[in-house]
PDB file of C-alpha atoms in Angstrom:
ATOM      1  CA  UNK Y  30       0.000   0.000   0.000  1.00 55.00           C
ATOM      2  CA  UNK Y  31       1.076   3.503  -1.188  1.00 60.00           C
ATOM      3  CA  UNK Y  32       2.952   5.389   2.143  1.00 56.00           C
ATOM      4  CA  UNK Y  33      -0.209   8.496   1.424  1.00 54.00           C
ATOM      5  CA  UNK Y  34      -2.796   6.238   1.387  1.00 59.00           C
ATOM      6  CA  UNK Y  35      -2.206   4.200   4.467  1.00 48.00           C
ATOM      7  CA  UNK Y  36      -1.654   7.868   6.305  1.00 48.00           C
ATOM      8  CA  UNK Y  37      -5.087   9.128   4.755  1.00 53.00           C
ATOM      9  CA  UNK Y  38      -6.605   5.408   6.163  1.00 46.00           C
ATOM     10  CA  UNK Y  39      -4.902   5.825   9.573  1.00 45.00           C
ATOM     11  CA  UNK Y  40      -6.330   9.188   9.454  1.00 45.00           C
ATOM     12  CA  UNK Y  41      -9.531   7.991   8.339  1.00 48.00           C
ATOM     13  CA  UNK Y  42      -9.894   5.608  11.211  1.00 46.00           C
ATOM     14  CA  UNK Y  43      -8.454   7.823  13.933  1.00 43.00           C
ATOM     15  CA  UNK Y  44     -11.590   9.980  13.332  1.00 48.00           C
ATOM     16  CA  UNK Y  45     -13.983   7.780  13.240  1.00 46.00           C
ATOM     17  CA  UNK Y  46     -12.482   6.158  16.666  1.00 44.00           C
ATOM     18  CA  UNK Y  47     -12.538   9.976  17.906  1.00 43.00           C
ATOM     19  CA  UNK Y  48     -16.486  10.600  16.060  1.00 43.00           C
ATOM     20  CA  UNK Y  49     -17.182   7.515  18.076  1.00 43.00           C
ATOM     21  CA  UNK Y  50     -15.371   8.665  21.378  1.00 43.00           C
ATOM     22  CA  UNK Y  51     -17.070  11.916  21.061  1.00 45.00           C
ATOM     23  CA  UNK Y  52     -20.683  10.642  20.624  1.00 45.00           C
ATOM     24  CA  UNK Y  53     -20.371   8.168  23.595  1.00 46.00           C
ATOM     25  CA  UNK Y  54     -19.198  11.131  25.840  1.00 42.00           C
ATOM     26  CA  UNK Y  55     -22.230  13.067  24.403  1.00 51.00           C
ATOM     27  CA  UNK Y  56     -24.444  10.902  25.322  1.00 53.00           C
ATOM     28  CA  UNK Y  57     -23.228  10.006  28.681  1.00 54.00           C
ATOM     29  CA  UNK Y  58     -23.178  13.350  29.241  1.00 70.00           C
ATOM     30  CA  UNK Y  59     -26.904  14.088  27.797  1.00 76.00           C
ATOM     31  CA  UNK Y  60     -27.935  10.592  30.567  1.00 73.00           C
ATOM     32  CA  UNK Y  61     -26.057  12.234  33.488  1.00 81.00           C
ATOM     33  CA  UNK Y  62     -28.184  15.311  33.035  1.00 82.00           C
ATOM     34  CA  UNK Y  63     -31.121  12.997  32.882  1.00 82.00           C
ATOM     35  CA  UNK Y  64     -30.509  11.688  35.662  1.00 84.00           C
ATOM     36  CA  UNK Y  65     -29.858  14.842  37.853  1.00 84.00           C
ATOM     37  CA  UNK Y  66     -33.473  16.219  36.876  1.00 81.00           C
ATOM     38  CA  UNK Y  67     -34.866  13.150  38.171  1.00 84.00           C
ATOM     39  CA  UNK Y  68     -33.193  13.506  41.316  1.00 85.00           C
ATOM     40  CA  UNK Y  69     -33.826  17.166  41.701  1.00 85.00           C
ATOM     41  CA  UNK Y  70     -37.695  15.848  40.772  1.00 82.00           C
ATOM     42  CA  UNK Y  71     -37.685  12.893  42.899  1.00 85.00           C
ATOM     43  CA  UNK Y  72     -35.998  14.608  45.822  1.00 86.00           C
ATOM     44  CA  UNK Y  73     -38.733  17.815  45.780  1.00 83.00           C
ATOM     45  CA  UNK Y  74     -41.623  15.271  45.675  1.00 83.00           C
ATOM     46  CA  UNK Y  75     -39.891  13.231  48.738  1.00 85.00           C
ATOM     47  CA  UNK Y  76     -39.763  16.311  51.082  1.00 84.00           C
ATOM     48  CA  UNK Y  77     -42.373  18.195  49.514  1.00 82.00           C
ATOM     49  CA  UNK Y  78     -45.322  15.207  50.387  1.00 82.00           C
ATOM     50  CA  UNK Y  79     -43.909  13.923  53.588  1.00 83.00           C
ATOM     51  CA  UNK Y  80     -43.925  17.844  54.693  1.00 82.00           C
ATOM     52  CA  UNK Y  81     -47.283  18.330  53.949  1.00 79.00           C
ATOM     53  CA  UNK Y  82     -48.529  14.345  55.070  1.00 78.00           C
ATOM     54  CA  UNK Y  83     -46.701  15.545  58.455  1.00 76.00           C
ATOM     55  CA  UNK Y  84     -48.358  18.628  58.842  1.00 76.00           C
ATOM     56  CA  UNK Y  85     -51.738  18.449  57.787  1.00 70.00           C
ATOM     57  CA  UNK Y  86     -52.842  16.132  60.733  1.00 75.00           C
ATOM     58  CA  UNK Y  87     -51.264  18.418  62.683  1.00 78.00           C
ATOM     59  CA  UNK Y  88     -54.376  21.076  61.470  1.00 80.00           C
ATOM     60  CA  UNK Y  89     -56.855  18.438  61.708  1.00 86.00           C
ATOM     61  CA  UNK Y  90     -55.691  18.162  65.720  1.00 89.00           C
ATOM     62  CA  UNK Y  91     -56.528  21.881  65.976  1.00 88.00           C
ATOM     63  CA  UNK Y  92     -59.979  21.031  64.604  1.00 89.00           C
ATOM     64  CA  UNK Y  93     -60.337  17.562  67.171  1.00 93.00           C
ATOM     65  CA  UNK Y  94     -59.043  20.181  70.236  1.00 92.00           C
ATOM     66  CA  UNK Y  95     -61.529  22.697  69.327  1.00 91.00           C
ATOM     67  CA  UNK Y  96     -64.317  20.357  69.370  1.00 94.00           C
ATOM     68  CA  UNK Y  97     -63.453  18.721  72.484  1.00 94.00           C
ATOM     69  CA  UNK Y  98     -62.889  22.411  74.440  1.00 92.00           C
ATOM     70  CA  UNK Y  99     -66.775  23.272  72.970  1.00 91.00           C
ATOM     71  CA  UNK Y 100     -67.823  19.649  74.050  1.00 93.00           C
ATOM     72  CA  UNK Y 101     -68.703  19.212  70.775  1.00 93.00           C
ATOM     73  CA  UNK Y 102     -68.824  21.443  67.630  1.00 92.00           C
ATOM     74  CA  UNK Y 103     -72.859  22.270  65.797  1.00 94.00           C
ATOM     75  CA  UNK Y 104     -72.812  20.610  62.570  1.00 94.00           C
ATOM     76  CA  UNK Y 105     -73.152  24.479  60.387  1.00 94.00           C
ATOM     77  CA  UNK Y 106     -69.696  25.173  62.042  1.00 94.00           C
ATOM     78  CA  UNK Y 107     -68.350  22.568  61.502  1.00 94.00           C
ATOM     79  CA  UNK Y 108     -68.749  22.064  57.817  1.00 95.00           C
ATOM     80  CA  UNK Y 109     -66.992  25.945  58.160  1.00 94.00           C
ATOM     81  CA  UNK Y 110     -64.100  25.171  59.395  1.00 91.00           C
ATOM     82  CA  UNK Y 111     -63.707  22.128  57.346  1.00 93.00           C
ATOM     83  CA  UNK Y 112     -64.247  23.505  54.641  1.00 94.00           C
ATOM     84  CA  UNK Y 113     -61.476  26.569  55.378  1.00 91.00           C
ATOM     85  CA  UNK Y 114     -59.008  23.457  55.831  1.00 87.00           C
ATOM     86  CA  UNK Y 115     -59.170  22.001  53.098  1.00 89.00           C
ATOM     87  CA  UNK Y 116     -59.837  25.002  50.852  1.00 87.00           C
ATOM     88  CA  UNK Y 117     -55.656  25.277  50.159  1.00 76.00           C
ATOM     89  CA  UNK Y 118     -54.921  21.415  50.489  1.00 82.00           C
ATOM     90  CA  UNK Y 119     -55.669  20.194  47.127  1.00 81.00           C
ATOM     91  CA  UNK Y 120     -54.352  16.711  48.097  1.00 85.00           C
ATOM     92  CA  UNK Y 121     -57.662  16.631  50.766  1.00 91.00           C
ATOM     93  CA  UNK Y 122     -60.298  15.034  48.996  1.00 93.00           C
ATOM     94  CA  UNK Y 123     -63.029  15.901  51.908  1.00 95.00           C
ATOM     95  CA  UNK Y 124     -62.960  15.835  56.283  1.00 96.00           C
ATOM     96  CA  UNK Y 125     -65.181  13.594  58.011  1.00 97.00           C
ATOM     97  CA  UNK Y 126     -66.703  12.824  60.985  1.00 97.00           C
ATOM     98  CA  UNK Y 127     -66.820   9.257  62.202  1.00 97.00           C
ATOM     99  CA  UNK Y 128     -69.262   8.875  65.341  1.00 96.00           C
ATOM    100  CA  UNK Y 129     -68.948   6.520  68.395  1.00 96.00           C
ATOM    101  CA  UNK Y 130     -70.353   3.686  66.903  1.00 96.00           C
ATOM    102  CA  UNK Y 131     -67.555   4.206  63.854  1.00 97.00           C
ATOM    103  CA  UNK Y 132     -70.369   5.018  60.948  1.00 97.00           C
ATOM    104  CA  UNK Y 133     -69.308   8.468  58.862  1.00 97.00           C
ATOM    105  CA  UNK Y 134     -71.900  11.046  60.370  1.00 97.00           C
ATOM    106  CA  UNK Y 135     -70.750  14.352  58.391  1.00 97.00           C
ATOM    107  CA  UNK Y 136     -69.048  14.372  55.147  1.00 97.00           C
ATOM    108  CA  UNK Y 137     -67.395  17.865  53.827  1.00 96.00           C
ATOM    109  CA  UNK Y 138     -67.890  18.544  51.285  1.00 96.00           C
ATOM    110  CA  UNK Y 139     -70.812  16.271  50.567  1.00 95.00           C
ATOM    111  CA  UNK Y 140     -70.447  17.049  46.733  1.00 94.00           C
ATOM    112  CA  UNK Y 141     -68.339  13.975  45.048  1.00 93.00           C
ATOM    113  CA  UNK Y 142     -68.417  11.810  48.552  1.00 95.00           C
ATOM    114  CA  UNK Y 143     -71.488  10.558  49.214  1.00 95.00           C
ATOM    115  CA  UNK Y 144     -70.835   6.969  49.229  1.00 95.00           C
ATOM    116  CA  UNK Y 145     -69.250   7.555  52.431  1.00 96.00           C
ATOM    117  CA  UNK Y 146     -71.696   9.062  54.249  1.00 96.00           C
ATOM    118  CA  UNK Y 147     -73.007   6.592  56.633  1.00 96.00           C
ATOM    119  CA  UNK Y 148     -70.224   4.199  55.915  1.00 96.00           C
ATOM    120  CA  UNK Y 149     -68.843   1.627  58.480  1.00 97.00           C
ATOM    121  CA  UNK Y 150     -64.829   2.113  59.593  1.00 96.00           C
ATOM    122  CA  UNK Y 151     -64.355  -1.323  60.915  1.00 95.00           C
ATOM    123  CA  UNK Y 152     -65.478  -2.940  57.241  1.00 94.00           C
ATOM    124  CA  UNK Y 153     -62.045  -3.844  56.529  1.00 93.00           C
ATOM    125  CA  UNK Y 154     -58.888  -4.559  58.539  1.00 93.00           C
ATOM    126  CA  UNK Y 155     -57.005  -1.903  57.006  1.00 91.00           C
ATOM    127  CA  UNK Y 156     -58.932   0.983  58.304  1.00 93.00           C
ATOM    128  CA  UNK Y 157     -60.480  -0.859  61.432  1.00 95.00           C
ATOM    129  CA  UNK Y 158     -56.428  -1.249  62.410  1.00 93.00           C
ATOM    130  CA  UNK Y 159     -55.677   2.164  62.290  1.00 93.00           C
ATOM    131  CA  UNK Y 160     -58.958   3.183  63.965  1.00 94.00           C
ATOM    132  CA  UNK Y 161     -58.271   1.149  67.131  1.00 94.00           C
ATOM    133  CA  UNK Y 162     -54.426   2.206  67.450  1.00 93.00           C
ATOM    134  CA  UNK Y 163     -55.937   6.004  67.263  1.00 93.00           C
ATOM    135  CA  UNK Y 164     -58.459   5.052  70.005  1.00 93.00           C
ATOM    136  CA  UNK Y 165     -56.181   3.087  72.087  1.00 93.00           C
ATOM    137  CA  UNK Y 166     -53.486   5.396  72.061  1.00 92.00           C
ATOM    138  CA  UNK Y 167     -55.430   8.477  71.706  1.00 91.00           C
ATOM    139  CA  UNK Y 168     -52.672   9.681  69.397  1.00 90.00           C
ATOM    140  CA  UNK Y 169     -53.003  10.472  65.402  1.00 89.00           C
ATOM    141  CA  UNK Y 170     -52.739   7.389  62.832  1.00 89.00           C
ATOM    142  CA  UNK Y 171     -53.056   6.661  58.961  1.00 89.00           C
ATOM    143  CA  UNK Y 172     -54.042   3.648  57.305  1.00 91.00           C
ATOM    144  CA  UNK Y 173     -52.167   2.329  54.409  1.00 90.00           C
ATOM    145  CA  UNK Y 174     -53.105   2.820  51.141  1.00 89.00           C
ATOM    146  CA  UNK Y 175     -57.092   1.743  50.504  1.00 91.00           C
ATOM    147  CA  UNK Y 176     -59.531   2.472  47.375  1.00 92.00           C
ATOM    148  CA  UNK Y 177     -62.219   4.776  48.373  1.00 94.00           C
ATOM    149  CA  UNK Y 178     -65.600   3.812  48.737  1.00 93.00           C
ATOM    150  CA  UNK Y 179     -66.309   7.213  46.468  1.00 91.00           C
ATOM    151  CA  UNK Y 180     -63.412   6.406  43.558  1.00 90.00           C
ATOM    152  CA  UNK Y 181     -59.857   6.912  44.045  1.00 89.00           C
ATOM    153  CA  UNK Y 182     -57.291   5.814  45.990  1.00 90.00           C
ATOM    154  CA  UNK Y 183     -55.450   7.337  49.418  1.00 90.00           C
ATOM    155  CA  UNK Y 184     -54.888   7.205  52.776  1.00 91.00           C
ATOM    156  CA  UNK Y 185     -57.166   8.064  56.112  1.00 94.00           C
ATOM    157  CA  UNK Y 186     -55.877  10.199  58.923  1.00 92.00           C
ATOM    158  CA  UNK Y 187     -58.027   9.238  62.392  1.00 95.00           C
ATOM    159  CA  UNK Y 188     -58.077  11.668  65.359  1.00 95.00           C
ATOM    160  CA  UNK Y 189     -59.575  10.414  68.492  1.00 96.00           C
ATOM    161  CA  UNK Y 190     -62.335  12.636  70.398  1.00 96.00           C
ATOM    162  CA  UNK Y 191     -63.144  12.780  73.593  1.00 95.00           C
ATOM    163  CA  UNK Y 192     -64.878  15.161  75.874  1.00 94.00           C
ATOM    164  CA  UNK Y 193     -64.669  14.508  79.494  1.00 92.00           C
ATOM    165  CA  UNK Y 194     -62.758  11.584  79.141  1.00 90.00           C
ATOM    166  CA  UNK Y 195     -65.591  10.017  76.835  1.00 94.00           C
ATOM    167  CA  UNK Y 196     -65.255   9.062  73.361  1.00 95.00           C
ATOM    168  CA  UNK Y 197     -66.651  10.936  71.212  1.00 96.00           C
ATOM    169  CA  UNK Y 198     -66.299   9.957  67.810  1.00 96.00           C
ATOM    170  CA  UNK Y 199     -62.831  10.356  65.241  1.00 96.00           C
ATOM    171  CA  UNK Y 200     -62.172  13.143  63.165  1.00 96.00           C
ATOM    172  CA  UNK Y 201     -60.732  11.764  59.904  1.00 96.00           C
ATOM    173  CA  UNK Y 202     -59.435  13.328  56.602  1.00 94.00           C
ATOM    174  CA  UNK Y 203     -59.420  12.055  53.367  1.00 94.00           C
ATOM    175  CA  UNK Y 204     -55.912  11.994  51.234  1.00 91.00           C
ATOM    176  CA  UNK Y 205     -55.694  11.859  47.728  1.00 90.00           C
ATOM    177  CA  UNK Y 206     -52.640   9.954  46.474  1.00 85.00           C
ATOM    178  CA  UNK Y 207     -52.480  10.907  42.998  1.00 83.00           C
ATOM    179  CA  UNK Y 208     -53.630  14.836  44.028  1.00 83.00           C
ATOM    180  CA  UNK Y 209     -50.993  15.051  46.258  1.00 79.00           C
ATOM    181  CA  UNK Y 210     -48.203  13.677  44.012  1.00 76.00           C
ATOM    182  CA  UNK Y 211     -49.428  15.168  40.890  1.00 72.00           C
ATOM    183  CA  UNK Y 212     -49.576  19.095  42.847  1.00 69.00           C
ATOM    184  CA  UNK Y 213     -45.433  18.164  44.192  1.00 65.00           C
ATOM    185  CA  UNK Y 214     -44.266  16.786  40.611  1.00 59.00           C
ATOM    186  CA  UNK Y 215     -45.877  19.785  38.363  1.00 59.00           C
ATOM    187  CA  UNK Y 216     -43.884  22.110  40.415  1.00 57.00           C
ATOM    188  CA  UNK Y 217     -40.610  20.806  39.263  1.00 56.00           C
ATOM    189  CA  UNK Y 218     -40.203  18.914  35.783  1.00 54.00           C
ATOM    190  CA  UNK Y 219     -43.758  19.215  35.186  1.00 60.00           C
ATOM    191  CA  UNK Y 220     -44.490  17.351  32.470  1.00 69.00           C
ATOM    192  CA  UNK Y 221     -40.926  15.765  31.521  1.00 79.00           C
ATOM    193  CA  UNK Y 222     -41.537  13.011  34.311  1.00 82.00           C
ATOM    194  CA  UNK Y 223     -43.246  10.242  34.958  1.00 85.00           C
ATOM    195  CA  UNK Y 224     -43.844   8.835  38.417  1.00 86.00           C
ATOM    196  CA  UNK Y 225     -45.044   5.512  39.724  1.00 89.00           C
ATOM    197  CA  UNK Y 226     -45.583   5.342  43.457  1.00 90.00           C
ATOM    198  CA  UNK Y 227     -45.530   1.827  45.128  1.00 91.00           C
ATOM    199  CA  UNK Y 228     -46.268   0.520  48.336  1.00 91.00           C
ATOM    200  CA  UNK Y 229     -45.052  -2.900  49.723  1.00 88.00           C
ATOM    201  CA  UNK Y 230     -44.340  -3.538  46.020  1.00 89.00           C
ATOM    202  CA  UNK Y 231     -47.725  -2.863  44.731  1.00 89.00           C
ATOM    203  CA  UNK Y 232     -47.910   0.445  42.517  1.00 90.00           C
ATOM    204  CA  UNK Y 233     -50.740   2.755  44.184  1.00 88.00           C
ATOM    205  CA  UNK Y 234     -50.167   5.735  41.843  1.00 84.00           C
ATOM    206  CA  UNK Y 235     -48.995   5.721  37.985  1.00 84.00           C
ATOM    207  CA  UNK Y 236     -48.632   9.512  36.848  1.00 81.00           C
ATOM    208  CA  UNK Y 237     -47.674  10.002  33.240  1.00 78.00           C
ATOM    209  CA  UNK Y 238     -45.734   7.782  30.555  1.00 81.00           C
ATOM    210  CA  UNK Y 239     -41.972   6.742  31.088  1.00 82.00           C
ATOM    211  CA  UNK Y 240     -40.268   6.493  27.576  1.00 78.00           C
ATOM    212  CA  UNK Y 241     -37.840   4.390  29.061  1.00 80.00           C
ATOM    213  CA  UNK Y 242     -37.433   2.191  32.145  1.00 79.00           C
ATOM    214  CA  UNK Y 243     -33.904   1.869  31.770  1.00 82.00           C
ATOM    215  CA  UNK Y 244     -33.328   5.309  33.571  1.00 84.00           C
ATOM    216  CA  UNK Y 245     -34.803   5.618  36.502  1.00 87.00           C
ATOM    217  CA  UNK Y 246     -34.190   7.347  39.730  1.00 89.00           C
ATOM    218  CA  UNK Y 247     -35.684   5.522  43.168  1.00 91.00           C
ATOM    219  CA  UNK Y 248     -36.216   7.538  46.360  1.00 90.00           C
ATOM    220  CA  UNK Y 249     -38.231   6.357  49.536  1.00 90.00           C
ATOM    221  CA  UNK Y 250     -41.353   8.774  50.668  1.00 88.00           C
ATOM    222  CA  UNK Y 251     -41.551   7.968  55.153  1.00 85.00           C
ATOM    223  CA  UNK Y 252     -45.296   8.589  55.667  1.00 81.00           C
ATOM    224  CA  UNK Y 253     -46.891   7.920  59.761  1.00 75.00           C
ATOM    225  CA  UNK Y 254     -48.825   4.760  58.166  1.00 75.00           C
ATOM    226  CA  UNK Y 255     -46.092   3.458  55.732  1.00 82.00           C
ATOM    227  CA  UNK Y 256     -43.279   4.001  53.522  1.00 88.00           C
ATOM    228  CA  UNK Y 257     -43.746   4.638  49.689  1.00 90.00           C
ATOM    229  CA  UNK Y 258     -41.575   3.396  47.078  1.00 92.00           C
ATOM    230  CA  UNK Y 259     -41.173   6.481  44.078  1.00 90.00           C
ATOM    231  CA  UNK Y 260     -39.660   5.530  40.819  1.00 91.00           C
ATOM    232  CA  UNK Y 261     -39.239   8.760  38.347  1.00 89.00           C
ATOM    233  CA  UNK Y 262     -38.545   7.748  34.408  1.00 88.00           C
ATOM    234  CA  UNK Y 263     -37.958  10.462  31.844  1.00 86.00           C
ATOM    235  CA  UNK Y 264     -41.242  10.831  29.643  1.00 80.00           C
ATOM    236  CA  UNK Y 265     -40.513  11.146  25.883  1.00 83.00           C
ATOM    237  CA  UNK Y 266     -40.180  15.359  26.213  1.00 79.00           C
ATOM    238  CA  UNK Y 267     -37.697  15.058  28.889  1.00 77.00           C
ATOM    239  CA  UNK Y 268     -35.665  12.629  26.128  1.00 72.00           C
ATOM    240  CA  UNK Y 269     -36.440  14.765  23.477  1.00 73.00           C
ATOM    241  CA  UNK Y 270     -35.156  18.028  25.039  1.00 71.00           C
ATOM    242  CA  UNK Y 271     -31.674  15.884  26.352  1.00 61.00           C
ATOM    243  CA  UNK Y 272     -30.884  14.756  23.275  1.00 59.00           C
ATOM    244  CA  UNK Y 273     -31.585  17.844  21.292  1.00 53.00           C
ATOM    245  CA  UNK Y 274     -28.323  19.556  23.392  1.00 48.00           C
ATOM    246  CA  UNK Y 275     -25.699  17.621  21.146  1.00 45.00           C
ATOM    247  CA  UNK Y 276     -25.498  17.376  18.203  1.00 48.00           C
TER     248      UNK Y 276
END
């Protein structure tokens, strides 16, 4: 072979090693920004929803204390202050009032949950459970995940009355899974992610459409009743917009 053309082949062949080089180190570099927006996604849902799952019973314990320091709250004012709780806590599908005998007496708002109204707590272990460890330690407690009687699926928070040492009945709110991670996700990435919450293995939530499960980014969500698994996956815009960086 000709000394110029085995130089012009070595040439040849070093770019195409380099073209090569250089497109793998795009890439990786287009994944590893992937992957940091689904942990800056992941990490704002985490704190964002066990935040606002920590605080919100605290509110609903100012509502149980003010009923048992009245001996009791009239139904009209109730429904009031329920409905100022809840007016800013879009993951809050409605408050309720459970009385002695465990049957939902008051729903608010009515509007979208009647099927509860009237409906028996100890039905199923999963709610009965959590309904005797709030009575028996007078102290706040969720149940795990459950499908609403009204559509949906969630978690209850139960806080024990009682008025002169008497039970009186539970306050209990109503948590909306997929309103409560949809509001944290939408703040970050929007709609770039997609999110599938588990718990004990079993997905509970699926919110939007991964184009890929081979990147993923896991992060545990510590709830009173339970721990979540959340899995974030780039969606096919999140992709698109990554990939569109290089050339």
């Amino acid at each position: 072979m000709p000394k110029a053309t085995f130089v012009s082949v070595v040439v040849l062949a070093a770019g195409l090693v380099l073209a090569a080089a250089g497109g793998l180190f795009a890439r990786h570099q287009e994944n590893a920004e992937i992957e940091r927006r689904l942990g800056e996604s992941a990490r704002h849902v985490q704190s964002a929803t066990e935040d606002r799952v920590n605080r919100d019973p605290a509110e609903l314990e100012r509502l149980a204390r003010r009923w048992e320091a009245d001996g009791g709250t009239p139904e009209e004012r109730w429904r009031d202050d329920a409905a100022r709780y809840i007016a800013d806590q879009n993951e809050i599908r409605a408050i309720e009032w459970a009385d002695r005998d465990f049957h939902i007496a008051w729903v608010e708002p009515l509007a979208g949950n009647e099927a509860a109204l009237g409906l028996d707590l100890m039905f199923e272990e999963n709610r009965a459970s959590a309904l005797r460890n709030a009575i028996t330690t007078r102290e706040t407690y969720t149940t795990h995940s459950i499908e609403f009687v009204q559509g949906g699926v969630g978690f209850l928070a139960f806080v024990p009355l009682h008025i002169d040492g008497r039970f009186d009945g539970l306050m209990v709110a109503v948590f909306d899974v997929e309103r409560l991670v949809a509001s944290f996700k939408h703040t970050t990435l929007g709609d770039m992610v997609a999110v599938t919450i588990l718990e004990g293995g079993v997905p509970i939530v699926d919110d939007g459409d991964a184009a890929t499960t081979n990147m993923v980014f896991n992060t545990s969500i510590s709830l009173p009743g339970s721990t979540w698994m959340g899995r974030f996956y780039p969606n096919q815009t999140l992709l698109h917009q990554e990939r569109s960086l290089f050339p």
